[in-house]
CSV table of C-alpha atoms in Angstrom, one decimal:
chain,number,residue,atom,x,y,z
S,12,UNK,CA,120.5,90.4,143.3
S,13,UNK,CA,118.1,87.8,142.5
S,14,UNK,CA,116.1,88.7,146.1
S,15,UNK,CA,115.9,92.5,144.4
S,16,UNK,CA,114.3,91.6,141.7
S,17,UNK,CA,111.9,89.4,143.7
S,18,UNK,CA,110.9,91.9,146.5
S,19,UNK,CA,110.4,94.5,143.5
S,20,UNK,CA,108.2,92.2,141.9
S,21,UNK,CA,106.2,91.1,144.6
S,22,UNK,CA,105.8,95.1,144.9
S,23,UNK,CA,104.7,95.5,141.6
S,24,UNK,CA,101.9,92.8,141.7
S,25,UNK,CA,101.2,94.0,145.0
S,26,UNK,CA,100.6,97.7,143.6
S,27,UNK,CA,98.3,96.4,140.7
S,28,UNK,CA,96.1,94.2,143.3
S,29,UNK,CA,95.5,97.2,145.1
S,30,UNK,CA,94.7,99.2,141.8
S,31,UNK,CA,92.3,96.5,140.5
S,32,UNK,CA,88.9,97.6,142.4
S,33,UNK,CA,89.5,101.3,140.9
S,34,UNK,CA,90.5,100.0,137.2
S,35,UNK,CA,87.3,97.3,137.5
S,36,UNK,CA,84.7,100.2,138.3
S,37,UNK,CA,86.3,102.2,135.5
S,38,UNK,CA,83.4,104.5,133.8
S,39,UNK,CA,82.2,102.8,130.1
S,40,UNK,CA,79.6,103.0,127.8
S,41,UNK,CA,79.2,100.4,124.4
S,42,UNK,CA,76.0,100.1,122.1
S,43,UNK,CA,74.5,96.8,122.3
S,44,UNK,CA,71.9,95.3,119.5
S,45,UNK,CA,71.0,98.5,117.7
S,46,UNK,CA,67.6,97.7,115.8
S,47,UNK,CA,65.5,100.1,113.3
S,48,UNK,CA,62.1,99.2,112.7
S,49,UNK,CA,59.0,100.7,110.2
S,50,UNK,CA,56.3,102.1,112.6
S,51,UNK,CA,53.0,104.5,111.6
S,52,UNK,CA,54.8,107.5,112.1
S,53,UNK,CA,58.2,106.4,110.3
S,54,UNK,CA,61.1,104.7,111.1
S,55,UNK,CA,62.0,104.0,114.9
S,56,UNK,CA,65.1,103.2,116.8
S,57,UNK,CA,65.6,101.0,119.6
S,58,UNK,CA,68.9,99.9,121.3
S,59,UNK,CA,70.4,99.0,124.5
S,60,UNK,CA,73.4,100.3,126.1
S,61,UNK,CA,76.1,98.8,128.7
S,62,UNK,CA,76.3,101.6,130.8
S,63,UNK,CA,78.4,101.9,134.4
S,64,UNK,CA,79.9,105.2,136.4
S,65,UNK,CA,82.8,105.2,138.0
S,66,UNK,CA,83.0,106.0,141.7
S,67,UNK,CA,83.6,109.9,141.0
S,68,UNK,CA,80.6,110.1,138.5
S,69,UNK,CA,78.6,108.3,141.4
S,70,UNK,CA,79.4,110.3,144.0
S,71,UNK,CA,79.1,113.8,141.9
S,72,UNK,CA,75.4,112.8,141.3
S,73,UNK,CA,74.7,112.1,145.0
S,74,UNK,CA,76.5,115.6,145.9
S,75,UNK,CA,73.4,117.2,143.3
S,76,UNK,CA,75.7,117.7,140.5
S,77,UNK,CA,73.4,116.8,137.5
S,78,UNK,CA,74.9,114.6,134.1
S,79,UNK,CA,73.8,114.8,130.9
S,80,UNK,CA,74.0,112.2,128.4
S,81,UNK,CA,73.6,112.6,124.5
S,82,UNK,CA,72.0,109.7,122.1
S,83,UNK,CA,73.0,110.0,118.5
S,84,UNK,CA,72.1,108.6,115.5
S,85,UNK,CA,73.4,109.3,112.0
S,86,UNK,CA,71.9,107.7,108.8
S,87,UNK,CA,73.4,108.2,105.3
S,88,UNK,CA,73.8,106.4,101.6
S,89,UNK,CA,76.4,105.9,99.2
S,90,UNK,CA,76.7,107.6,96.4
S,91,UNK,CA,79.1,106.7,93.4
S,92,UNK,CA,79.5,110.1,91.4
S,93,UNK,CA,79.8,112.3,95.1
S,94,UNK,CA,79.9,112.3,98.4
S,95,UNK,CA,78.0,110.4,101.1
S,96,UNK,CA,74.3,111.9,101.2
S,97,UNK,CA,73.5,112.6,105.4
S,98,UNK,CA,69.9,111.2,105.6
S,99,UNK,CA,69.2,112.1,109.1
S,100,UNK,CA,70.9,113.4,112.0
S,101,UNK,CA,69.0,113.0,115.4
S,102,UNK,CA,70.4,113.5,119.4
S,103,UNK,CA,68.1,113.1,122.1
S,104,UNK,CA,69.5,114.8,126.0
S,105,UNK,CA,69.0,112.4,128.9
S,106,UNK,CA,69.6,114.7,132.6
S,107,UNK,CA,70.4,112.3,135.8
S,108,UNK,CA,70.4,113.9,138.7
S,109,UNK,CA,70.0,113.7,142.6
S,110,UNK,CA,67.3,115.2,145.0
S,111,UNK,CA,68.3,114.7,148.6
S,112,UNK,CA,64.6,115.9,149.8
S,113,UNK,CA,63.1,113.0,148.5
S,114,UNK,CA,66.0,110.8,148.5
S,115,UNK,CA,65.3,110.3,144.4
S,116,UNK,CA,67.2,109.3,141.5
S,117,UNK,CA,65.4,111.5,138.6
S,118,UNK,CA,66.2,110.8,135.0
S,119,UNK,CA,64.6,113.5,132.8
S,120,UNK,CA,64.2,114.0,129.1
S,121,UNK,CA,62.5,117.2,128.0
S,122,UNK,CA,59.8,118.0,129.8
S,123,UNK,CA,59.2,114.6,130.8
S,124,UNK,CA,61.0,112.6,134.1
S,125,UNK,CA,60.7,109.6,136.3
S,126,UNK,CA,62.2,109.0,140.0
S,127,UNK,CA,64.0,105.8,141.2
S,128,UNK,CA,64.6,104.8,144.4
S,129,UNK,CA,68.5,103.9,143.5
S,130,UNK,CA,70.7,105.1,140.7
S,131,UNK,CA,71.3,101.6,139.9
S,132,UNK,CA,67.3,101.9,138.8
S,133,UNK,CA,68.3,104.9,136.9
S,134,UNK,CA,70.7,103.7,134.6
S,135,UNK,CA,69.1,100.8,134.0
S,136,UNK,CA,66.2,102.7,132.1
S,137,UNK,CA,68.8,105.4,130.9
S,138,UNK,CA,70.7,102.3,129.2
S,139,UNK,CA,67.2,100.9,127.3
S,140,UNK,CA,66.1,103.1,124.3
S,141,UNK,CA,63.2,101.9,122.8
S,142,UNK,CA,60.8,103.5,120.2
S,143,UNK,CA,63.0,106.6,119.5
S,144,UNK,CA,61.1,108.2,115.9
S,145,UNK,CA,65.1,108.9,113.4
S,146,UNK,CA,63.5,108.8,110.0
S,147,UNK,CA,59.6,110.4,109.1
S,148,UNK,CA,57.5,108.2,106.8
S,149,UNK,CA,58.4,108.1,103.8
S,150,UNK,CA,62.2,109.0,104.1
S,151,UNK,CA,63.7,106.0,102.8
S,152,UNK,CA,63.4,104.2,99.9
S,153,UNK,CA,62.5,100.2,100.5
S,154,UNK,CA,65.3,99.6,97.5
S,155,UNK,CA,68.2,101.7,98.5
S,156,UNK,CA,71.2,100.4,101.1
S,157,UNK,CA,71.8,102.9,104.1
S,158,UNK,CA,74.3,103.1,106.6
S,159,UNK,CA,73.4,103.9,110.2
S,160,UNK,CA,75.6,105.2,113.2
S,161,UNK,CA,75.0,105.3,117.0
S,162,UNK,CA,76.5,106.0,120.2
S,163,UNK,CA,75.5,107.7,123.8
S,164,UNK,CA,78.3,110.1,125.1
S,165,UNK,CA,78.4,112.2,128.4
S,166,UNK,CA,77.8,115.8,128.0
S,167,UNK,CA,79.9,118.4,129.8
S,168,UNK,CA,79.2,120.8,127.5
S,169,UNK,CA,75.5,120.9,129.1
S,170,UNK,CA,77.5,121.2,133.0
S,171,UNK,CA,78.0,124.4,134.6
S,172,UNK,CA,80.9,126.5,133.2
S,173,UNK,CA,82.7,126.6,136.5
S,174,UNK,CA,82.8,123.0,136.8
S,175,UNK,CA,83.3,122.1,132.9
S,176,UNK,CA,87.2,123.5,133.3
S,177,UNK,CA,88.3,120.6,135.8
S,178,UNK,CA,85.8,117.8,133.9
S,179,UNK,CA,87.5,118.3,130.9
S,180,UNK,CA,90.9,117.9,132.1
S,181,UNK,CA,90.0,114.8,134.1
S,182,UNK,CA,90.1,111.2,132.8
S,183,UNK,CA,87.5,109.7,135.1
S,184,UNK,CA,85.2,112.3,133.3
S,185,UNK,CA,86.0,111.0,130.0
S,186,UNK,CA,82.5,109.2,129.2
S,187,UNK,CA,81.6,108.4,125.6
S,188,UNK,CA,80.8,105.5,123.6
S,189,UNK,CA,82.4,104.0,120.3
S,190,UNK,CA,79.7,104.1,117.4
S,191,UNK,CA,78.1,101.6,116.4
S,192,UNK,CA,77.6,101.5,112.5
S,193,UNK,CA,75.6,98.9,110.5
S,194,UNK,CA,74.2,98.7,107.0
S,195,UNK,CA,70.8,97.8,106.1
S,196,UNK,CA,68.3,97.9,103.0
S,197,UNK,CA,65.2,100.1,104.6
S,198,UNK,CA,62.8,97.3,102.1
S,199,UNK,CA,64.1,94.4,104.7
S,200,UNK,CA,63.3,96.1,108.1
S,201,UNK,CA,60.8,94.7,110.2
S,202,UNK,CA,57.5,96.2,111.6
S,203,UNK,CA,57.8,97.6,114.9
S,204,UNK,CA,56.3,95.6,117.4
S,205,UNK,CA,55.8,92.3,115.1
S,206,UNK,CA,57.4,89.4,116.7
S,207,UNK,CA,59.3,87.6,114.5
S,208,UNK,CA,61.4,88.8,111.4
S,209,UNK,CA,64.7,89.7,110.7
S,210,UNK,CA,66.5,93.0,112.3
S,211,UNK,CA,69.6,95.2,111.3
S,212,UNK,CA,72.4,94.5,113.4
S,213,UNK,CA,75.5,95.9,113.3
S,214,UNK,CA,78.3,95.1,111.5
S,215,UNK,CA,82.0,94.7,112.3
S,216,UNK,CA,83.5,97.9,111.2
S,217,UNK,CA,81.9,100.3,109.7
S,218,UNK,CA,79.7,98.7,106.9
S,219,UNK,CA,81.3,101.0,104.6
């Protein structure tokens, strides 16, 4: 009995070892260091994001299918006699995509695009937003406490509708961050591009 149980557990580990190079390359995305900062124009957003495909998003890009990511960002304030005001609501569409003529990552945000030699390159640019404009000047007020949402998500909405039926109903496609939410008073933010100062940073929760 006791030589049953062992050959069925040395199965069992034997079955997770062999499962641990697909569960470690598992697709993820998480917001790190949000920051909102005053500019000339307004109020600007900058964040970075850990970002990593799993081996059937990899290999759908190097067949030419094209993925589309979504930034948003959410910014709203309390209010004690009604319900939270929405301050802003922005999303901004990244494309990544595959030529095999030139052998080119492309990552492509309206009508502007840049082309990297590896898709490792790629993400590594699609993962660093920096000097995205969320709020026009003059749409907050330097007293008042705000609360601020973000998170990057994979798209299949923006895929082709032949292909959207089997990405939906497939785990590995299954590519969205958790928001991150922070609280900050809009008086208190720094000036983008100072050195120096203190940022909003996200809280544990959501700030609420």
């Amino acid at each position: 009995m006791r030589c049953c149980r062992n050959r069925l557990r040395a199965l069992l580990v034997g079955l997770l070892l062999s499962f641990a190079p697909f569960l470690a390359w598992a697709a993820d995305i998480s917001v790190r260091h949000p920051q909102l900062a005053i500019s000339d124009e307004g109020y600007v957003l900058a964040a970075d994001f850990n970002l990593s495909l799993n081996p059937r998003l990899e290999d759908a890009v190097a067949r030419g299918v094209a993925l589309y990511f979504v930034v948003e960002f959410e910014l709203s304030r309390s209010r004690w006699y009604w319900l939270d005001e929405q301050v802003a609501a922005r999303t901004q569409s990244f494309q990544l995509s595959y030529h095999a003529l030139t052998r080119q990552y492309r990552l492509s945000s309206g009508a502007l695009h840049q082309s990297f030699p590896s898709l490792d390159d790629a993400l590594r640019i699609l993962a660093r937003l920096r000097n995205w404009q969320v709020v026009e000047k003059g749409g907050l007020r330097a007293d008042q406490t705000y609360f601020a949402s973000l998170r990057m998500r994979l798209d299949l909405t923006q895929m082709p509708k032949t292909f959207q039926v089997s990405a939906l109903a497939n785990r590995d496609w299954n590519l969205s961050a958790e928001w991150a939410r922070w609280q900050f008073t809009a008086g208190d933010l720094p000036v983008a591009g100072a050195s120096g100062g203190s940022v909003a940073s996200p809280a544990g929760g959501d700030g609420r």
